[in-house]
C-alpha positions as a Markdown table, in Angstrom:
| # | Residue | x | y | z |
|---|---|---|---|---|
| 1 | Met | 9.9 | 11.2 | -8.0 |
| 2 | Arg | 11.1 | 10.8 | -4.5 |
| 3 | Leu | 13.6 | 8.2 | -3.3 |
| 4 | Tyr | 11.5 | 7.4 | -0.2 |
| 5 | Ser | 8.3 | 8.6 | 1.3 |
| 6 | Thr | 7.3 | 10.8 | 4.3 |
| 7 | Pro | 3.8 | 11.3 | 5.8 |
| 8 | Gln | 3.5 | 14.5 | 3.9 |
| 9 | Ser | 4.6 | 13.1 | 0.6 |
| 10 | Ala | 2.3 | 10.1 | 0.9 |
| 11 | Asn | -0.6 | 12.4 | 1.8 |
| 12 | Asn | 0.2 | 14.5 | -1.3 |
| 13 | Leu | 0.3 | 11.3 | -3.5 |
| 14 | Glu | 4.0 | 11.8 | -4.4 |
| 15 | Val | 5.5 | 8.7 | -6.0 |
| 16 | Ser | 8.3 | 7.0 | -4.1 |
| 17 | Leu | 11.0 | 4.9 | -5.8 |
| 18 | Leu | 11.4 | 2.7 | -2.8 |
| 19 | Ala | 7.6 | 2.1 | -2.7 |
| 20 | Ile | 7.6 | 0.9 | -6.3 |
| 21 | Ile | 10.5 | -1.5 | -5.5 |
| 22 | Glu | 8.6 | -2.8 | -2.5 |
| 23 | Thr | 5.5 | -3.4 | -4.6 |
| 24 | Ile | 7.5 | -5.3 | -7.2 |
| 25 | Ala | 9.1 | -7.4 | -4.4 |
| 26 | Ala | 5.7 | -8.0 | -2.8 |
| 27 | Val | 4.2 | -9.2 | -6.1 |
| 28 | Ser | 7.2 | -11.4 | -6.8 |
| 29 | Phe | 7.1 | -12.9 | -3.3 |
| 30 | Ser | 3.3 | -13.6 | -3.7 |
| 31 | Leu | 3.8 | -15.3 | -7.1 |
| 32 | Trp | 6.7 | -17.4 | -5.6 |
| 33 | Leu | 4.4 | -18.5 | -2.8 |
| 34 | Ala | 1.6 | -19.4 | -5.3 |
| 35 | Ile | 3.8 | -21.2 | -7.8 |
| 36 | Ser | 6.7 | -22.8 | -5.9 |
| 37 | Tyr | 6.0 | -22.9 | -2.2 |
| 38 | Leu | 2.2 | -23.2 | -1.4 |
| 39 | Gly | 1.1 | -24.3 | -4.9 |
| 40 | Thr | -2.3 | -22.6 | -4.4 |
| 41 | Trp | -3.8 | -19.3 | -5.4 |
| 42 | Asp | -6.3 | -19.2 | -2.6 |
| 43 | Tyr | -4.6 | -16.5 | -0.6 |
| 44 | Val | -4.3 | -14.3 | -3.8 |
| 45 | Leu | -8.0 | -14.5 | -4.3 |
| 46 | Val | -8.7 | -13.8 | -0.6 |
| 47 | Gly | -6.3 | -10.8 | -0.7 |
| 48 | Ala | -7.9 | -9.4 | -3.9 |
| 49 | Cys | -11.3 | -9.7 | -2.3 |
| 50 | Val | -10.4 | -8.2 | 1.0 |
| 51 | Ala | -8.2 | -5.3 | -0.3 |
| 52 | Pro | -11.1 | -3.0 | -1.4 |
| 53 | Leu | -12.6 | -3.3 | 2.1 |
| 54 | Leu | -9.4 | -2.2 | 3.7 |
| 55 | Leu | -9.3 | 0.8 | 1.3 |
| 56 | Leu | -12.8 | 2.2 | 2.1 |
| 57 | Arg | -11.7 | 5.4 | 3.7 |
| 58 | Thr | -12.1 | 9.1 | 2.9 |
| 59 | Glu | -10.7 | 12.2 | 4.5 |
| 60 | Ser | -13.7 | 12.7 | 6.6 |
| 61 | Ser | -13.7 | 9.0 | 7.8 |
| 62 | Cys | -9.9 | 9.3 | 8.7 |
| 63 | Asn | -10.7 | 12.5 | 10.6 |
| 64 | Leu | -13.5 | 10.7 | 12.5 |
| 65 | Ala | -11.2 | 7.7 | 13.3 |
| 66 | Leu | -8.4 | 10.1 | 14.5 |
| 67 | His | -10.8 | 12.2 | 16.6 |
| 68 | Thr | -12.3 | 9.0 | 18.2 |
| 69 | Phe | -8.9 | 7.6 | 19.0 |
| 70 | Leu | -7.5 | 10.9 | 20.4 |
| 71 | Lys | -10.5 | 11.2 | 22.6 |
| 72 | Tyr | -9.9 | 7.7 | 23.9 |
| 73 | Glu | -6.2 | 8.5 | 24.4 |
| 74 | Ser | -7.0 | 11.7 | 26.4 |
| 75 | Leu | -9.4 | 9.7 | 28.7 |
| 76 | Ala | -6.8 | 7.0 | 29.2 |
| 77 | Ile | -4.1 | 9.5 | 30.0 |
| 78 | Leu | -6.4 | 11.3 | 32.4 |
| 79 | Asn | -7.3 | 8.0 | 34.1 |
| 80 | Tyr | -3.6 | 7.2 | 34.4 |
| 81 | Ser | -2.6 | 10.6 | 35.9 |
| 82 | Gln | -5.4 | 10.4 | 38.5 |
| 83 | Ser | -4.5 | 6.9 | 39.6 |
| 84 | Val | -2.0 | 6.1 | 42.4 |
| 85 | Gly | -0.1 | 3.0 | 43.5 |
| 86 | Thr | -1.1 | -0.3 | 42.0 |
| 87 | Lys | -4.0 | 1.4 | 40.1 |
| 88 | Lys | -1.5 | 3.5 | 38.2 |
| 89 | Ile | 0.4 | 0.4 | 37.1 |
| 90 | Leu | -2.9 | -1.3 | 36.1 |
| 91 | Ala | -4.0 | 1.8 | 34.2 |
| 92 | Phe | -0.7 | 1.9 | 32.2 |
| 93 | Phe | -0.9 | -1.9 | 31.5 |
| 94 | Leu | -4.5 | -1.6 | 30.3 |
| 95 | Tyr | -3.6 | 1.4 | 28.1 |
| 96 | Phe | -0.6 | -0.4 | 26.6 |
| 97 | Cys | -2.6 | -3.6 | 25.9 |
| 98 | Thr | -5.4 | -1.7 | 24.2 |
| 99 | Leu | -3.2 | 0.5 | 22.2 |
| 100 | Leu | -3.4 | -1.7 | 19.1 |
| 101 | Phe | -6.9 | -3.0 | 19.6 |
| 102 | Val | -8.7 | 0.3 | 20.1 |
| 103 | Pro | -7.3 | 1.9 | 16.9 |
| 104 | Leu | -8.7 | -1.0 | 14.9 |
| 105 | Leu | -12.1 | -0.4 | 16.4 |
| 106 | Cys | -11.8 | 3.3 | 15.6 |
| 107 | Arg | -11.0 | 2.6 | 12.0 |
| 108 | Leu | -13.8 | 0.1 | 11.6 |
| 109 | Phe | -16.3 | 2.5 | 13.2 |
| 110 | Ala | -15.1 | 5.3 | 10.9 |
| 111 | Met | -15.3 | 3.1 | 7.8 |
| 112 | Ile | -18.8 | 2.0 | 8.5 |
| 113 | Met | -19.9 | 5.6 | 9.2 |
| 114 | Gly | -18.3 | 6.7 | 5.9 |
| 115 | Ile | -20.1 | 4.0 | 3.9 |
| 116 | Ile | -23.4 | 5.0 | 5.5 |
| 117 | Lys | -23.0 | 8.8 | 5.1 |
| 118 | Arg | -21.0 | 9.0 | 1.8 |
| 119 | Pro | -21.1 | 5.6 | 0.0 |
| 120 | Ile | -20.2 | 6.9 | -3.5 |
| 121 | Glu | -17.3 | 9.0 | -2.3 |
| 122 | Thr | -16.0 | 6.1 | -0.2 |
| 123 | Ile | -16.1 | 3.7 | -3.1 |
| 124 | Thr | -14.6 | 6.1 | -5.6 |
| 125 | Arg | -11.6 | 6.7 | -3.2 |
| 126 | Ile | -10.5 | 3.0 | -3.5 |
| 127 | Pro | -8.2 | 3.7 | -6.5 |
| 128 | Cys | -6.6 | 6.7 | -4.8 |
| 129 | Asn | -6.1 | 4.8 | -1.5 |
| 130 | Trp | -4.6 | 1.8 | -3.3 |
| 131 | Ile | -2.2 | 3.9 | -5.3 |
| 132 | Gln | -1.2 | 5.8 | -2.1 |
| 133 | Ile | -0.2 | 2.5 | -0.5 |
| 134 | Cys | 1.5 | 0.8 | -3.5 |
| 135 | Val | 3.5 | 3.6 | -5.0 |
| 136 | Cys | 3.6 | 6.4 | -2.4 |
| 137 | Thr | 4.2 | 4.6 | 0.9 |
| 138 | Asp | 7.4 | 2.7 | 1.8 |
| 139 | Leu | 9.4 | 1.6 | 4.9 |
| 140 | Phe | 10.4 | 5.1 | 5.7 |
| 141 | His | 6.8 | 6.1 | 6.2 |
| 142 | Pro | 6.1 | 5.5 | 9.9 |
| 143 | Pro | 3.5 | 2.8 | 10.7 |
| 144 | Glu | 0.3 | 4.5 | 11.8 |
| 145 | Leu | -2.1 | 3.3 | 14.4 |
| 146 | Val | -4.8 | 5.4 | 12.9 |
| 147 | Pro | -4.6 | 7.0 | 9.3 |
| 148 | Gly | -3.5 | 10.6 | 9.5 |
| 149 | Ile | -2.1 | 10.4 | 13.0 |
| 150 | Gln | 1.4 | 11.1 | 11.7 |
| 151 | Leu | 0.2 | 14.5 | 10.6 |
| 152 | Asn | -1.2 | 15.3 | 14.0 |
| 153 | Lys | 1.1 | 16.9 | 16.5 |
| 154 | Asn | 0.0 | 14.6 | 19.3 |
| 155 | Lys | 1.1 | 11.5 | 17.4 |
| 156 | Ile | 1.7 | 8.0 | 18.6 |
| 157 | Ser | 3.6 | 6.1 | 15.9 |
| 158 | Phe | 7.0 | 4.7 | 15.1 |
| 159 | Asp | 9.4 | 6.1 | 12.5 |
| 160 | Ile | 12.4 | 3.9 | 11.7 |
| 161 | Leu | 14.7 | 6.5 | 13.1 |
| 162 | Asp | 12.4 | 7.0 | 16.1 |
| 163 | Phe | 12.4 | 3.2 | 16.7 |
| 164 | Val | 16.2 | 3.1 | 16.7 |
| 165 | Thr | 16.3 | 6.1 | 19.1 |
| 166 | Tyr | 13.8 | 4.4 | 21.4 |
| 167 | Cys | 15.8 | 1.2 | 21.4 |
| 168 | Lys | 18.9 | 3.1 | 22.3 |
| 169 | Phe | 17.1 | 4.9 | 25.1 |
| 170 | Val | 15.8 | 1.7 | 26.7 |
| 171 | Phe | 19.1 | 0.0 | 26.2 |
| 172 | Asp | 20.8 | 2.9 | 28.1 |
| 173 | Ile | 18.3 | 2.5 | 30.9 |
| 174 | Ser | 18.9 | -1.2 | 31.1 |
| 175 | Phe | 22.7 | -0.7 | 31.1 |
| 176 | Arg | 22.5 | 1.8 | 33.9 |
| 177 | Arg | 20.3 | -0.6 | 35.9 |
| 178 | Val | 22.8 | -3.4 | 35.4 |
| 179 | Lys | 25.7 | -1.2 | 36.4 |
| 180 | Tyr | 23.8 | 0.0 | 39.5 |
| 181 | Asn | 23.1 | -3.5 | 40.7 |
| 182 | Phe | 26.6 | -4.6 | 39.9 |
| 183 | Asp | 28.0 | -1.8 | 42.1 |
| 184 | Leu | 25.7 | -3.0 | 44.8 |
| 185 | Ile | 27.0 | -6.6 | 44.5 |
| 186 | Ile | 30.7 | -5.5 | 44.9 |
| 187 | Asp | 29.9 | -3.1 | 47.7 |
| 188 | Pro | 30.9 | -4.8 | 51.0 |
| 189 | Lys | 28.1 | -2.9 | 52.8 |
| 190 | Thr | 25.4 | -4.6 | 50.8 |
| 191 | Ser | 23.5 | -7.4 | 52.5 |
| 192 | Leu | 23.4 | -10.9 | 51.2 |
| 193 | Ile | 19.7 | -10.8 | 50.3 |
| 194 | Arg | 20.2 | -7.5 | 48.4 |
| 195 | Arg | 23.1 | -9.0 | 46.5 |
| 196 | Leu | 21.0 | -12.0 | 45.5 |
| 197 | Ile | 18.2 | -9.7 | 44.3 |
| 198 | Ser | 20.7 | -7.6 | 42.3 |
| 199 | Leu | 22.2 | -10.7 | 40.8 |
| 200 | Val | 18.7 | -11.9 | 39.7 |
| 201 | Ile | 18.0 | -8.4 | 38.2 |
| 202 | Ile | 21.3 | -8.5 | 36.3 |
| 203 | Phe | 20.5 | -12.0 | 35.0 |
| 204 | Leu | 16.9 | -11.0 | 33.9 |
| 205 | Glu | 17.7 | -7.6 | 32.4 |
| 206 | Pro | 18.7 | -8.8 | 28.9 |
| 207 | Tyr | 15.6 | -10.9 | 28.7 |
| 208 | Ser | 13.5 | -7.9 | 29.8 |
| 209 | Phe | 15.1 | -5.7 | 27.1 |
| 210 | Phe | 14.5 | -8.4 | 24.5 |
| 211 | Cys | 10.9 | -8.8 | 25.5 |
| 212 | Trp | 10.3 | -5.0 | 25.3 |
| 213 | Phe | 12.0 | -4.9 | 21.9 |
| 214 | Leu | 10.0 | -7.9 | 20.6 |
| 215 | Val | 6.6 | -6.6 | 21.8 |
| 216 | Thr | 7.2 | -3.1 | 20.5 |
| 217 | Leu | 8.4 | -4.4 | 17.1 |
| 218 | Leu | 5.4 | -6.8 | 16.7 |
| 219 | Leu | 2.7 | -4.4 | 17.9 |
| 220 | Phe | 3.8 | -1.1 | 16.4 |
| 221 | Tyr | 6.0 | -1.9 | 13.5 |
| 222 | Ser | 5.7 | -5.5 | 12.0 |
| 223 | Gly | 1.9 | -5.5 | 11.9 |
| 224 | Pro | 1.5 | -2.4 | 9.8 |
| 225 | Ile | 4.4 | -3.3 | 7.6 |
| 226 | Ile | 2.9 | -6.8 | 6.9 |
| 227 | Tyr | -0.5 | -5.1 | 6.3 |
| 228 | Arg | 1.1 | -2.7 | 3.7 |
| 229 | Phe | 3.0 | -5.5 | 1.9 |
| 230 | Ser | -0.2 | -7.6 | 1.8 |
| 231 | Leu | -2.0 | -4.8 | 0.0 |
| 232 | Lys | 1.0 | -4.2 | -2.3 |
| 233 | Ser | 0.9 | -7.9 | -3.3 |
| 234 | Thr | -2.7 | -7.5 | -4.6 |
| 235 | Ser | -1.2 | -5.6 | -7.5 |
| 236 | Ile | -1.4 | -8.9 | -9.3 |
| 237 | Val | -5.1 | -8.1 | -9.8 |
| 238 | Trp | -5.5 | -4.4 | -9.0 |
| 239 | Ala | -2.4 | -3.0 | -10.9 |
| 240 | Pro | -4.6 | -1.5 | -13.7 |
| 241 | Leu | -5.9 | 1.1 | -11.1 |
| 242 | Leu | -2.6 | 2.8 | -11.8 |
| 243 | Trp | -4.1 | 4.2 | -15.1 |
| 244 | Ile | -6.8 | 6.0 | -13.1 |
| 245 | Ile | -5.0 | 9.2 | -12.1 |
| 246 | Pro | -6.6 | 10.5 | -8.9 |
| 247 | Lys | -5.3 | 14.0 | -9.3 |
| 248 | Ala | -6.5 | 14.5 | -12.9 |
| 249 | Thr | -10.3 | 14.6 | -12.3 |
| 250 | Pro | -12.7 | 16.6 | -14.4 |
| 251 | Lys | -13.3 | 19.0 | -11.5 |
| 252 | Thr | -9.6 | 20.0 | -11.7 |
| 253 | Lys | -8.5 | 23.0 | -13.8 |
| 254 | Met | -7.5 | 22.1 | -17.3 |
| 255 | Ile | -3.8 | 23.3 | -17.0 |
| 256 | Thr | -3.5 | 21.4 | -13.7 |
| 257 | Arg | -4.7 | 18.2 | -15.4 |
| 258 | Leu | -2.3 | 18.7 | -18.3 |
| 259 | Lys | 0.6 | 19.1 | -15.8 |
| 260 | Val | -0.4 | 16.1 | -13.8 |
| 261 | Ile | -0.5 | 14.0 | -17.0 |
| 262 | Asn | 2.8 | 15.2 | -18.4 |
| 263 | Lys | 5.0 | 16.9 | -15.8 |
| 264 | Ser | 4.3 | 15.1 | -12.6 |
| 265 | Ser | 5.9 | 11.9 | -11.3 |
| 266 | Trp | 2.5 | 10.3 | -11.9 |
| 267 | Gly | 2.6 | 11.0 | -15.6 |
| 268 | Arg | 6.2 | 9.8 | -16.0 |
| 269 | Leu | 5.5 | 6.6 | -14.0 |
| 270 | Ile | 2.5 | 5.8 | -16.1 |
| 271 | Ser | 4.4 | 6.5 | -19.3 |
| 272 | Val | 7.2 | 4.1 | -18.2 |
| 273 | Val | 4.8 | 1.4 | -17.1 |
| 274 | Ser | 2.7 | 1.8 | -20.3 |
| 275 | Ser | 5.9 | 1.5 | -22.5 |
| 276 | Ala | 6.8 | -1.7 | -20.6 |
| 277 | Val | 3.3 | -3.1 | -21.1 |
| 278 | Leu | 3.5 | -2.4 | -24.9 |
| 279 | Val | 6.9 | -4.0 | -25.1 |
| 280 | Leu | 5.5 | -7.1 | -23.3 |
| 281 | Phe | 2.5 | -7.1 | -25.6 |
| 282 | Val | 4.7 | -7.0 | -28.7 |
| 283 | Phe | 6.8 | -9.9 | -27.2 |
| 284 | Lys | 3.5 | -11.8 | -26.6 |
| 285 | Ile | 2.6 | -11.3 | -30.3 |
| 286 | Leu | 6.0 | -12.7 | -31.3 |
| 287 | Ile | 5.3 | -15.8 | -29.2 |
| 288 | Phe | 1.8 | -16.1 | -30.6 |
| 289 | Thr | 2.9 | -15.9 | -34.2 |
| 290 | Gly | 4.9 | -19.1 | -33.8 |
| 291 | Ile | 8.6 | -18.2 | -33.4 |
| 292 | Asn | 9.9 | -21.7 | -32.6 |
| 293 | Glu | 12.8 | -20.5 | -30.3 |
| 294 | Leu | 10.4 | -18.4 | -28.1 |
| 295 | Asn | 7.8 | -21.2 | -28.0 |
| 296 | Glu | 10.5 | -23.8 | -26.9 |
| 297 | Arg | 11.8 | -21.5 | -24.2 |
| 298 | Phe | 8.3 | -20.9 | -22.9 |
| 299 | Ser | 7.5 | -24.6 | -22.9 |
| 300 | Asp | 10.8 | -25.4 | -21.1 |
| 301 | Ser | 10.3 | -22.8 | -18.4 |
| 302 | Ser | 8.4 | -24.3 | -15.4 |
| 303 | Ile | 7.6 | -20.8 | -14.0 |
| 304 | Leu | 6.3 | -19.4 | -17.3 |
| 305 | Ser | 4.2 | -22.5 | -17.9 |
| 306 | Lys | 2.5 | -22.1 | -14.5 |
| 307 | Leu | 1.7 | -18.5 | -15.4 |
| 308 | Ser | 0.2 | -19.5 | -18.7 |
| 309 | Met | -3.3 | -18.4 | -17.5 |
| 310 | Phe | -2.0 | -14.8 | -17.5 |
| 311 | Ile | 0.3 | -15.1 | -20.5 |
| 312 | Glu | -2.0 | -17.2 | -22.8 |
| 313 | Pro | 0.7 | -18.1 | -25.3 |
| 314 | His | -1.6 | -19.6 | -27.8 |
| 315 | Ser | -4.1 | -16.8 | -28.1 |
| 316 | Ile | -4.4 | -13.0 | -27.6 |
| 317 | Pro | -7.1 | -12.4 | -25.0 |
| 318 | Ile | -9.3 | -9.3 | -25.1 |
| 319 | Trp | -8.1 | -8.2 | -21.7 |
| 320 | Gln | -4.5 | -8.1 | -23.0 |
| 321 | Val | -5.6 | -6.0 | -25.9 |
| 322 | Ala | -7.5 | -3.7 | -23.5 |
| 323 | Ser | -4.3 | -3.3 | -21.4 |
| 324 | Ala | -2.2 | -2.5 | -24.5 |
| 325 | Ala | -4.9 | 0.0 | -25.7 |
| 326 | Asn | -4.9 | 1.6 | -22.3 |
| 327 | Ser | -1.1 | 1.9 | -22.4 |
| 328 | Leu | -1.2 | 3.3 | -25.9 |
| 329 | Leu | -3.8 | 5.8 | -24.9 |
| 330 | Ala | -1.8 | 6.8 | -21.9 |
| 331 | Leu | 1.3 | 7.5 | -24.0 |
| 332 | Gly | -0.8 | 9.4 | -26.5 |
| 333 | Leu | -2.3 | 11.5 | -23.8 |
| 334 | Phe | 1.2 | 12.1 | -22.3 |
| 335 | Trp | 2.3 | 13.6 | -25.6 |
| 336 | Tyr | -1.0 | 15.4 | -26.2 |
| 337 | Ala | -0.6 | 17.1 | -22.8 |
| 338 | Ser | 3.0 | 18.0 | -23.6 |
| 339 | Ser | 2.0 | 19.6 | -26.9 |
| 340 | Asn | -0.8 | 21.7 | -25.3 |
| 341 | Leu | 1.5 | 22.8 | -22.4 |
| 342 | Ile | 4.0 | 24.0 | -24.9 |
| 343 | His | 1.3 | 26.0 | -26.7 |
| 344 | Ile | 0.2 | 27.5 | -23.4 |
| 345 | Glu | 3.7 | 28.4 | -22.4 |
| 346 | Thr | 4.3 | 30.1 | -25.8 |
| 347 | Gly | 1.0 | 32.0 | -25.6 |
| 348 | Glu | -0.6 | 30.2 | -28.5 |
| 349 | Ile | -3.3 | 28.9 | -26.1 |
| 350 | Lys | -4.5 | 31.0 | -23.2 |
| 351 | Glu | -6.2 | 29.7 | -20.1 |
| 352 | Ser | -9.0 | 32.3 | -20.6 |
| 353 | Asp | -9.8 | 31.0 | -24.1 |
| 354 | Asp | -12.5 | 28.5 | -24.8 |
| 355 | Asn | -10.6 | 25.2 | -24.5 |
| 356 | Ser | -13.6 | 23.0 | -24.7 |
| 357 | Thr | -11.9 | 20.7 | -27.2 |
| 358 | Ile | -9.0 | 20.0 | -24.9 |
| 359 | Asp | -11.4 | 19.5 | -21.9 |
| 360 | Tyr | -13.6 | 17.2 | -23.9 |
| 361 | Thr | -10.5 | 15.1 | -25.0 |
| 362 | Leu | -9.3 | 14.8 | -21.5 |
| 363 | Arg | -12.7 | 13.8 | -20.2 |
| 364 | Thr | -13.3 | 11.2 | -22.9 |
| 365 | Ala | -9.8 | 9.8 | -22.4 |
| 366 | Ser | -10.4 | 9.5 | -18.7 |
| 367 | Val | -13.7 | 7.6 | -19.2 |
| 368 | Ile | -12.1 | 5.3 | -21.7 |
| 369 | Arg | -9.1 | 4.6 | -19.5 |
| 370 | Thr | -11.2 | 4.0 | -16.4 |
| 371 | Ser | -13.4 | 1.6 | -18.4 |
| 372 | Leu | -10.5 | -0.3 | -19.8 |
| 373 | Ser | -8.9 | -0.5 | -16.3 |
| 374 | Leu | -12.0 | -1.9 | -14.7 |
| 375 | Tyr | -12.5 | -4.4 | -17.5 |
| 376 | Thr | -8.9 | -5.6 | -17.1 |
| 377 | Ile | -9.2 | -5.9 | -13.3 |
| 378 | Ser | -12.4 | -7.9 | -13.7 |
| 379 | Cys | -10.7 | -10.3 | -16.1 |
| 380 | Leu | -7.6 | -10.7 | -13.8 |
| 381 | Phe | -9.9 | -11.3 | -10.9 |
| 382 | Tyr | -11.8 | -13.9 | -12.9 |
| 383 | Ile | -8.6 | -15.7 | -13.9 |
| 384 | Val | -7.5 | -16.0 | -10.3 |
| 385 | Leu | -11.0 | -17.2 | -9.3 |
| 386 | Tyr | -10.8 | -19.9 | -12.1 |
| 387 | Lys | -7.3 | -20.9 | -11.0 |
| 388 | Val | -8.5 | -21.5 | -7.4 |
| 389 | Ser | -11.2 | -23.7 | -8.9 |
| 390 | Leu | -13.7 | -23.1 | -6.1 |
| 391 | Phe | -16.5 | -23.1 | -8.6 |
| 392 | Asp | -17.2 | -24.9 | -11.8 |
| 393 | Ile | -16.7 | -21.9 | -14.1 |
| 394 | Pro | -15.4 | -21.8 | -17.7 |
| 395 | Pro | -12.0 | -20.4 | -18.5 |
| 396 | Leu | -11.8 | -16.9 | -19.9 |
| 397 | Gly | -9.4 | -17.6 | -22.7 |
| 398 | Asp | -9.5 | -15.1 | -25.6 |
| 399 | Lys | -13.3 | -14.3 | -25.1 |
| 400 | Phe | -14.7 | -11.0 | -24.1 |
| 401 | Phe | -16.8 | -12.6 | -21.5 |
| 402 | Pro | -16.2 | -16.1 | -20.1 |
| 403 | Trp | -19.8 | -17.3 | -20.7 |
| 404 | Gln | -19.5 | -16.7 | -24.5 |
| 405 | Ser | -19.3 | -19.9 | -26.5 |
């Protein structure tokens, strides 16, 4: 596990500790807004609905968006280089103003083309893209105008360190401009009109630097960061996607799947999260069985009482059992992979042997985990929908389906 992410590590789906902390913070902030500040779950429902649409991208659609944007960029630069005088200033102004708008159009165009050409691949990439944002991307990953542009040598994006460097560079230019005009003011040969102009420039220069800093921060940094945190906050509903390991697909070699499940940061993260889920489930059972002290603390806590739709202290919902079963299966699969890797390393099992039993076990476990994850997500989504109360729908409670009597 890495401490922080880079464009390469995020592209390789390497887990980042800072990304996990950010996701926990985003979920906590979202819950605080819903419970204490806004008092409504509407924005949670909207975010949960919109999130999949923002994650409809594949490698081919990213390449198409990047190619389209770079083509526009080359045309804009060519137009700027061929312009003179006021046209040159106008060309630069238009390019700067469209630098945020055009990439959005490129991404939208590429997403639509991806859905039309490869609908199944585009939809099945949603878990991988969500996981990449939530546990592989953090503040150290530069905001991207177009996905994949950081991996392109002709990139236009802002790293944190790059942003500080740019600020220092512009500050130095502003300082030299102030110093130059100050020297003109104290020079006895300078005319009165020129001194007045220099005085105005010195007065306006701090405001000019602040405006540049604010525009750059809002356009190229704050927007993408808010976008990421918004997606991270949807973990309230989409967190079970974590149990769908994107690298351990049936098309991957058996030994690679075993290593992903047991030795990768993915496997360790899932085992830790699964252990935490099981501990919480045991704690939930203790509340349900009627331990008076726990029941009193739950009733006295205003925050926990407002989360009762997720906790369900007086019943054990099927979706919570599904989450616990998914976690238990993940831990069992972790130890199963560890055992088989030991046998492979000691030579008891060879890669050339017929390992259909192991392959069948991994495939079956993958199908079960995916099914349990999708069921849990649908239940969490339904609970938020019920909490918003836009429709007259029955509560889920401890039923398998809400429409059951």
